[in-house]
Amino acid sequence: MTKLHNPWPYPQLVAHRGAGRQAPENTLAAFRLGASRGFLMMEYDVKLSKDGVAVLLHDDTVDRTSNATGIAGDRTLAELADIDFGAWHSPQYAGEPIPTLYSIAAYTLANGIRSNIEIKPTTGLEAETGTQVARLAQKLWAHADVPPLISSFSEQALEAALQEAPMLPRALLIEDEVPADWQQRLEKLQCIGINPSNRHITRELIGAMCAAGYHVAVWTVNDADRARDLFNWGCSAVITDEINTMAPGKFHFG
């Protein structure tokens, strides 16, 4: 297991779902906007289409972020490609397509952007999604100087990713309060870090996590003062929607 004496190989400021508030989340348009604000790392959600293609989408369904309805995993890539994933956000993004992991890897690698790939399986496909996403990520980033960070709330998906591509670094996402056995879970999954919720993380917990050798990346942090506190307590990174005041070059760490 990698300990904290191994440096965090990623930027400290991470754009959540690209620029997922100011542009349609998890789309190339959001990535371009985040990059235009100076972000050099993006966090994004990946699941599988019906025909096993890794695509970017947060929810099980397409309802919230498109002009269609239904479970994304019930559609092939060709069917998903016919859906508008931009107009729901604002007219200027009408026609924005769903990206594949392949296309996002090409964009991020060409532009020097690091990736935090969150495995976001369709319910019931946790292990399969972990395996397929890890396999593809290992292939797409095979010649990259820094591999993507693989994270998930699903321990089953992370276990599958570990078995498929053990060299890819992993982090366990925590939705609610940090469980008492967090260290045992990280050890089992051979994680380099833990990504707890900003709502439930404390200075004491961060201290314990760092002392145990783990990197801490907190989500979702949209207040600059809170972010400074987290960094002072030992966080390696924060994941943010606030691409303006917390943009690299504008955010002051101390």
mmCIF file of C-alpha atoms in Angstrom:
data_model
loop_
_atom_site.group_PDB
_atom_site.id
_atom_site.type_symbol
_atom_site.label_atom_id
_atom_site.label_comp_id
_atom_site.label_asym_id
_atom_site.label_seq_id
_atom_site.Cartn_x
_atom_site.Cartn_y
_atom_site.Cartn_z
ATOM 1 C CA MET A 1 0.000 0.000 0.000
ATOM 2 C CA THR A 2 1.271 3.470 -0.911
ATOM 3 C CA LYS A 3 1.826 5.659 2.156
ATOM 4 C CA LEU A 4 1.764 9.432 2.466
ATOM 5 C CA HIS A 5 5.528 9.572 2.123
ATOM 6 C CA ASN A 6 4.724 8.961 -1.558
ATOM 7 C CA PRO A 7 3.718 12.391 -2.871
ATOM 8 C CA TRP A 8 0.219 13.093 -4.141
ATOM 9 C CA PRO A 9 0.775 12.923 -7.935
ATOM 10 C CA TYR A 10 -2.277 15.015 -8.796
ATOM 11 C CA PRO A 11 -3.316 18.681 -8.615
ATOM 12 C CA GLN A 12 -4.828 19.852 -5.343
ATOM 13 C CA LEU A 13 -7.865 21.486 -6.955
ATOM 14 C CA VAL A 14 -10.179 19.155 -8.864
ATOM 15 C CA ALA A 15 -13.145 20.227 -11.012
ATOM 16 C CA HIS A 16 -16.286 18.246 -10.128
ATOM 17 C CA ARG A 17 -17.845 16.596 -13.191
ATOM 18 C CA GLY A 18 -15.769 18.958 -15.300
ATOM 19 C CA ALA A 19 -17.363 22.333 -14.722
ATOM 20 C CA GLY A 20 -20.549 20.571 -13.734
ATOM 21 C CA ARG A 21 -22.571 23.584 -12.639
ATOM 22 C CA GLN A 22 -21.655 26.157 -15.247
ATOM 23 C CA ALA A 23 -21.910 23.645 -18.111
ATOM 24 C CA PRO A 24 -23.706 20.319 -18.547
ATOM 25 C CA GLU A 25 -21.965 17.931 -16.169
ATOM 26 C CA ASN A 26 -19.815 15.078 -17.437
ATOM 27 C CA THR A 27 -19.626 16.448 -20.986
ATOM 28 C CA LEU A 28 -16.736 17.619 -23.098
ATOM 29 C CA ALA A 29 -18.190 21.135 -22.902
ATOM 30 C CA ALA A 30 -17.818 21.023 -19.112
ATOM 31 C CA PHE A 31 -14.243 19.800 -19.412
ATOM 32 C CA ARG A 32 -13.343 22.579 -21.820
ATOM 33 C CA LEU A 33 -14.863 25.183 -19.512
ATOM 34 C CA GLY A 34 -13.045 23.786 -16.485
ATOM 35 C CA ALA A 35 -9.785 23.737 -18.428
ATOM 36 C CA SER A 36 -10.343 27.346 -19.489
ATOM 37 C CA ARG A 37 -10.387 28.281 -15.780
ATOM 38 C CA GLY A 38 -7.052 26.576 -15.251
ATOM 39 C CA PHE A 39 -8.124 23.247 -13.767
ATOM 40 C CA LEU A 40 -5.661 20.480 -14.511
ATOM 41 C CA MET A 41 -7.680 17.649 -12.969
ATOM 42 C CA MET A 42 -11.263 16.589 -13.557
ATOM 43 C CA GLU A 43 -13.469 14.238 -11.568
ATOM 44 C CA TYR A 44 -16.104 12.441 -13.624
ATOM 45 C CA ASP A 45 -18.554 9.551 -13.467
ATOM 46 C CA VAL A 46 -18.348 6.481 -15.694
ATOM 47 C CA LYS A 47 -20.823 3.651 -16.263
ATOM 48 C CA LEU A 48 -21.542 1.110 -19.018
ATOM 49 C CA SER A 49 -23.985 1.288 -21.892
ATOM 50 C CA LYS A 50 -26.064 -1.761 -22.779
ATOM 51 C CA ASP A 51 -23.382 -2.876 -25.226
ATOM 52 C CA GLY A 52 -20.594 -2.463 -22.679
ATOM 53 C CA VAL A 53 -19.154 0.890 -23.708
ATOM 54 C CA ALA A 54 -17.844 3.113 -20.907
ATOM 55 C CA VAL A 55 -19.661 6.472 -20.995
ATOM 56 C CA LEU A 56 -19.808 9.507 -18.719
ATOM 57 C CA LEU A 57 -23.008 9.823 -16.693
ATOM 58 C CA HIS A 58 -23.794 10.268 -13.014
ATOM 59 C CA ASP A 59 -27.301 8.899 -12.581
ATOM 60 C CA ASP A 60 -28.730 5.466 -13.327
ATOM 61 C CA THR A 61 -31.189 7.200 -15.651
ATOM 62 C CA VAL A 62 -30.779 9.878 -18.296
ATOM 63 C CA ASP A 63 -33.817 11.797 -16.989
ATOM 64 C CA ARG A 64 -32.066 14.618 -15.120
ATOM 65 C CA THR A 65 -29.318 15.435 -17.609
ATOM 66 C CA SER A 66 -30.879 14.897 -21.040
ATOM 67 C CA ASN A 67 -34.012 15.306 -23.140
ATOM 68 C CA ALA A 68 -34.866 11.614 -22.728
ATOM 69 C CA THR A 69 -35.941 9.257 -19.964
ATOM 70 C CA GLY A 70 -35.054 5.763 -18.864
ATOM 71 C CA ILE A 71 -32.119 3.751 -17.584
ATOM 72 C CA ALA A 72 -28.879 4.542 -19.383
ATOM 73 C CA GLY A 73 -27.662 0.967 -19.099
ATOM 74 C CA ASP A 74 -30.683 -0.201 -21.110
ATOM 75 C CA ARG A 75 -29.464 1.754 -24.153
ATOM 76 C CA THR A 76 -26.637 0.993 -26.562
ATOM 77 C CA LEU A 77 -24.010 3.604 -27.283
ATOM 78 C CA ALA A 78 -25.694 4.355 -30.612
ATOM 79 C CA GLU A 79 -28.986 4.968 -28.820
ATOM 80 C CA LEU A 80 -27.334 7.183 -26.198
ATOM 81 C CA ALA A 81 -25.610 9.121 -28.988
ATOM 82 C CA ASP A 82 -29.022 10.186 -30.310
ATOM 83 C CA ILE A 83 -29.879 11.908 -27.012
ATOM 84 C CA ASP A 84 -29.219 15.597 -26.257
ATOM 85 C CA PHE A 85 -27.177 15.900 -23.051
ATOM 86 C CA GLY A 86 -26.800 19.686 -23.163
ATOM 87 C CA ALA A 87 -30.098 21.506 -23.652
ATOM 88 C CA TRP A 88 -31.354 20.639 -20.139
ATOM 89 C CA HIS A 89 -28.643 22.924 -18.778
ATOM 90 C CA SER A 90 -29.005 25.883 -21.154
ATOM 91 C CA PRO A 91 -29.759 26.520 -24.838
ATOM 92 C CA GLN A 92 -26.126 27.243 -25.707
ATOM 93 C CA TYR A 93 -25.275 23.607 -25.013
ATOM 94 C CA ALA A 94 -28.072 22.078 -27.069
ATOM 95 C CA GLY A 95 -26.913 18.988 -28.907
ATOM 96 C CA GLU A 96 -24.058 18.166 -26.531
ATOM 97 C CA PRO A 97 -23.455 14.411 -26.788
ATOM 98 C CA ILE A 98 -22.639 11.896 -24.105
ATOM 99 C CA PRO A 99 -18.872 11.328 -24.063
ATOM 100 C CA THR A 100 -17.204 7.946 -24.010
ATOM 101 C CA LEU A 101 -14.296 7.270 -21.700
ATOM 102 C CA TYR A 102 -12.212 6.792 -24.830
ATOM 103 C CA SER A 103 -12.972 10.334 -26.065
ATOM 104 C CA ILE A 104 -12.373 11.889 -22.649
ATOM 105 C CA ALA A 105 -9.069 10.064 -22.274
ATOM 106 C CA ALA A 106 -7.988 11.461 -25.637
ATOM 107 C CA TYR A 107 -8.955 15.008 -24.610
ATOM 108 C CA THR A 108 -7.423 14.940 -21.146
ATOM 109 C CA LEU A 109 -4.182 13.306 -22.231
ATOM 110 C CA ALA A 110 -3.776 15.740 -25.131
ATOM 111 C CA ASN A 111 -4.271 18.693 -22.778
ATOM 112 C CA GLY A 112 -2.237 17.590 -19.768
ATOM 113 C CA ILE A 113 -5.305 17.098 -17.566
ATOM 114 C CA ARG A 114 -5.326 14.472 -14.811
ATOM 115 C CA SER A 115 -8.349 12.273 -14.234
ATOM 116 C CA ASN A 116 -10.310 11.028 -11.259
ATOM 117 C CA ILE A 117 -12.554 8.365 -12.749
ATOM 118 C CA GLU A 118 -15.464 7.621 -10.458
ATOM 119 C CA ILE A 119 -16.920 4.209 -11.232
ATOM 120 C CA LYS A 120 -20.668 4.847 -11.082
ATOM 121 C CA PRO A 121 -22.267 1.512 -11.899
ATOM 122 C CA THR A 122 -25.830 1.022 -12.972
ATOM 123 C CA THR A 123 -27.452 -0.733 -10.025
ATOM 124 C CA GLY A 124 -26.652 -4.432 -10.209
ATOM 125 C CA LEU A 125 -23.606 -4.031 -12.463
ATOM 126 C CA GLU A 126 -21.051 -3.072 -9.828
ATOM 127 C CA ALA A 127 -18.447 -5.786 -10.432
ATOM 128 C CA GLU A 128 -18.806 -5.804 -14.201
ATOM 129 C CA THR A 129 -18.458 -2.029 -14.379
ATOM 130 C CA GLY A 130 -15.431 -2.036 -12.091
ATOM 131 C CA THR A 131 -13.739 -4.645 -14.233
ATOM 132 C CA GLN A 132 -14.524 -3.058 -17.588
ATOM 133 C CA VAL A 133 -13.684 0.510 -16.580
ATOM 134 C CA ALA A 134 -10.397 -0.501 -14.962
ATOM 135 C CA ARG A 135 -9.415 -2.603 -17.970
ATOM 136 C CA LEU A 136 -10.098 0.237 -20.382
ATOM 137 C CA ALA A 137 -8.448 2.875 -18.192
ATOM 138 C CA GLN A 138 -5.320 0.772 -17.900
ATOM 139 C CA LYS A 139 -5.194 0.517 -21.685
ATOM 140 C CA LEU A 140 -5.981 4.159 -22.444
ATOM 141 C CA TRP A 141 -3.504 5.545 -19.914
ATOM 142 C CA ALA A 142 -0.829 2.893 -20.550
ATOM 143 C CA HIS A 143 1.743 5.482 -21.658
ATOM 144 C CA ALA A 144 0.676 8.345 -19.392
ATOM 145 C CA ASP A 145 3.146 9.762 -16.902
ATOM 146 C CA VAL A 146 0.415 9.771 -14.223
ATOM 147 C CA PRO A 147 -2.394 7.188 -14.201
ATOM 148 C CA PRO A 148 -6.004 8.106 -13.446
ATOM 149 C CA LEU A 149 -7.229 7.858 -9.876
ATOM 150 C CA ILE A 150 -10.032 5.292 -9.715
ATOM 151 C CA SER A 151 -12.683 5.962 -7.072
ATOM 152 C CA SER A 152 -16.117 4.646 -6.210
ATOM 153 C CA PHE A 153 -18.713 4.443 -3.459
ATOM 154 C CA SER A 154 -19.079 0.790 -4.448
ATOM 155 C CA GLU A 155 -16.583 -1.419 -2.686
ATOM 156 C CA GLN A 156 -17.598 -4.223 -5.026
ATOM 157 C CA ALA A 157 -16.637 -2.107 -8.035
ATOM 158 C CA LEU A 158 -13.305 -1.146 -6.464
ATOM 159 C CA GLU A 159 -12.567 -4.778 -5.602
ATOM 160 C CA ALA A 160 -13.188 -5.705 -9.238
ATOM 161 C CA ALA A 161 -10.964 -2.831 -10.386
ATOM 162 C CA LEU A 162 -8.228 -4.031 -8.041
ATOM 163 C CA GLN A 163 -8.383 -7.534 -9.462
ATOM 164 C CA GLU A 164 -8.380 -6.285 -13.067
ATOM 165 C CA ALA A 165 -5.816 -3.484 -12.884
ATOM 166 C CA PRO A 166 -3.980 -3.523 -9.545
ATOM 167 C CA MET A 167 -1.467 -0.877 -10.640
ATOM 168 C CA LEU A 168 -4.154 1.797 -10.994
ATOM 169 C CA PRO A 169 -4.438 3.869 -7.778
ATOM 170 C CA ARG A 170 -7.758 3.650 -5.964
ATOM 171 C CA ALA A 171 -9.699 5.756 -3.467
ATOM 172 C CA LEU A 172 -12.848 4.850 -1.545
ATOM 173 C CA LEU A 173 -15.641 7.414 -1.671
ATOM 174 C CA ILE A 174 -17.698 7.879 1.493
ATOM 175 C CA GLU A 175 -21.257 9.198 1.146
ATOM 176 C CA ASP A 176 -22.252 9.842 4.746
ATOM 177 C CA GLU A 177 -20.440 9.603 8.052
ATOM 178 C CA VAL A 178 -17.057 7.926 7.897
ATOM 179 C CA PRO A 179 -17.471 4.345 9.145
ATOM 180 C CA ALA A 180 -15.463 3.239 12.160
ATOM 181 C CA ASP A 181 -13.745 0.540 10.116
ATOM 182 C CA TRP A 182 -12.590 2.896 7.341
ATOM 183 C CA GLN A 183 -8.963 1.799 7.629
ATOM 184 C CA GLN A 184 -9.788 -1.883 7.276
ATOM 185 C CA ARG A 185 -11.841 -1.116 4.169
ATOM 186 C CA LEU A 186 -8.983 0.845 2.603
ATOM 187 C CA GLU A 187 -6.520 -1.907 3.416
ATOM 188 C CA LYS A 188 -8.747 -4.559 1.848
ATOM 189 C CA LEU A 189 -9.093 -2.523 -1.362
ATOM 190 C CA GLN A 190 -5.399 -1.529 -1.330
ATOM 191 C CA CYS A 191 -6.365 2.140 -1.706
ATOM 192 C CA ILE A 192 -3.964 5.066 -1.676
ATOM 193 C CA GLY A 193 -6.667 7.371 -0.379
ATOM 194 C CA ILE A 194 -10.151 8.098 0.843
ATOM 195 C CA ASN A 195 -12.613 10.662 -0.530
ATOM 196 C CA PRO A 196 -14.991 11.663 2.286
ATOM 197 C CA SER A 197 -17.913 14.068 2.129
ATOM 198 C CA ASN A 198 -17.302 17.659 3.135
ATOM 199 C CA ARG A 199 -20.433 17.412 5.291
ATOM 200 C CA HIS A 200 -18.955 14.767 7.574
ATOM 201 C CA ILE A 201 -15.174 15.182 7.610
ATOM 202 C CA THR A 202 -13.382 16.655 10.628
ATOM 203 C CA ARG A 203 -9.894 17.778 11.493
ATOM 204 C CA GLU A 204 -9.497 14.755 13.775
ATOM 205 C CA LEU A 205 -10.519 12.301 11.068
ATOM 206 C CA ILE A 206 -8.192 13.867 8.513
ATOM 207 C CA GLY A 207 -5.355 13.665 11.016
ATOM 208 C CA ALA A 208 -6.048 9.983 11.632
ATOM 209 C CA MET A 209 -6.277 9.214 7.924
ATOM 210 C CA CYS A 210 -3.016 10.991 7.153
ATOM 211 C CA ALA A 211 -1.294 9.361 10.127
ATOM 212 C CA ALA A 212 -2.383 5.970 8.760
ATOM 213 C CA GLY A 213 -0.723 6.827 5.449
ATOM 214 C CA TYR A 214 -3.693 7.736 3.276
ATOM 215 C CA HIS A 215 -4.312 10.711 1.024
ATOM 216 C CA VAL A 216 -7.579 12.566 1.640
ATOM 217 C CA ALA A 217 -9.560 14.246 -1.152
ATOM 218 C CA VAL A 218 -12.747 15.897 0.091
ATOM 219 C CA TRP A 219 -15.900 16.469 -1.969
ATOM 220 C CA THR A 220 -17.681 18.772 -2.700
ATOM 221 C CA VAL A 221 -15.984 21.928 -1.354
ATOM 222 C CA ASN A 222 -17.279 25.235 -2.702
ATOM 223 C CA ASP A 223 -16.140 27.619 0.025
ATOM 224 C CA ALA A 224 -12.561 28.903 -0.179
ATOM 225 C CA ASP A 225 -12.157 29.348 3.586
ATOM 226 C CA ARG A 226 -13.328 25.788 4.195
ATOM 227 C CA ALA A 227 -10.909 24.543 1.540
ATOM 228 C CA ARG A 228 -8.014 26.351 3.218
ATOM 229 C CA ASP A 229 -8.901 24.733 6.525
ATOM 230 C CA LEU A 230 -8.991 21.307 4.915
ATOM 231 C CA PHE A 231 -5.587 21.804 3.324
ATOM 232 C CA ASN A 232 -4.168 23.050 6.622
ATOM 233 C CA TRP A 233 -5.474 19.883 8.287
ATOM 234 C CA GLY A 234 -3.644 17.690 5.775
ATOM 235 C CA CYS A 235 -5.938 17.148 2.795
ATOM 236 C CA SER A 236 -4.232 16.320 -0.468
ATOM 237 C CA ALA A 237 -7.045 17.686 -2.670
ATOM 238 C CA VAL A 238 -10.544 19.111 -2.744
ATOM 239 C CA ILE A 239 -13.158 18.484 -5.412
ATOM 240 C CA THR A 240 -15.162 21.590 -6.250
ATOM 241 C CA ASP A 241 -18.029 22.966 -8.339
ATOM 242 C CA GLU A 242 -16.720 26.494 -7.830
ATOM 243 C CA ILE A 243 -14.588 26.920 -10.941
ATOM 244 C CA ASN A 244 -14.196 30.691 -10.554
ATOM 245 C CA THR A 245 -13.149 31.680 -7.027
ATOM 246 C CA MET A 246 -11.460 28.317 -6.437
ATOM 247 C CA ALA A 247 -9.729 28.155 -9.788
ATOM 248 C CA PRO A 248 -5.990 27.513 -9.868
ATOM 249 C CA GLY A 249 -4.269 30.877 -9.974
ATOM 250 C CA LYS A 250 -7.080 32.557 -8.015
ATOM 251 C CA PHE A 251 -7.360 30.353 -4.961
ATOM 252 C CA HIS A 252 -4.936 31.261 -2.162
ATOM 253 C CA PHE A 253 -3.847 28.284 -0.093
ATOM 254 C CA GLY A 254 -2.763 30.231 2.979
#
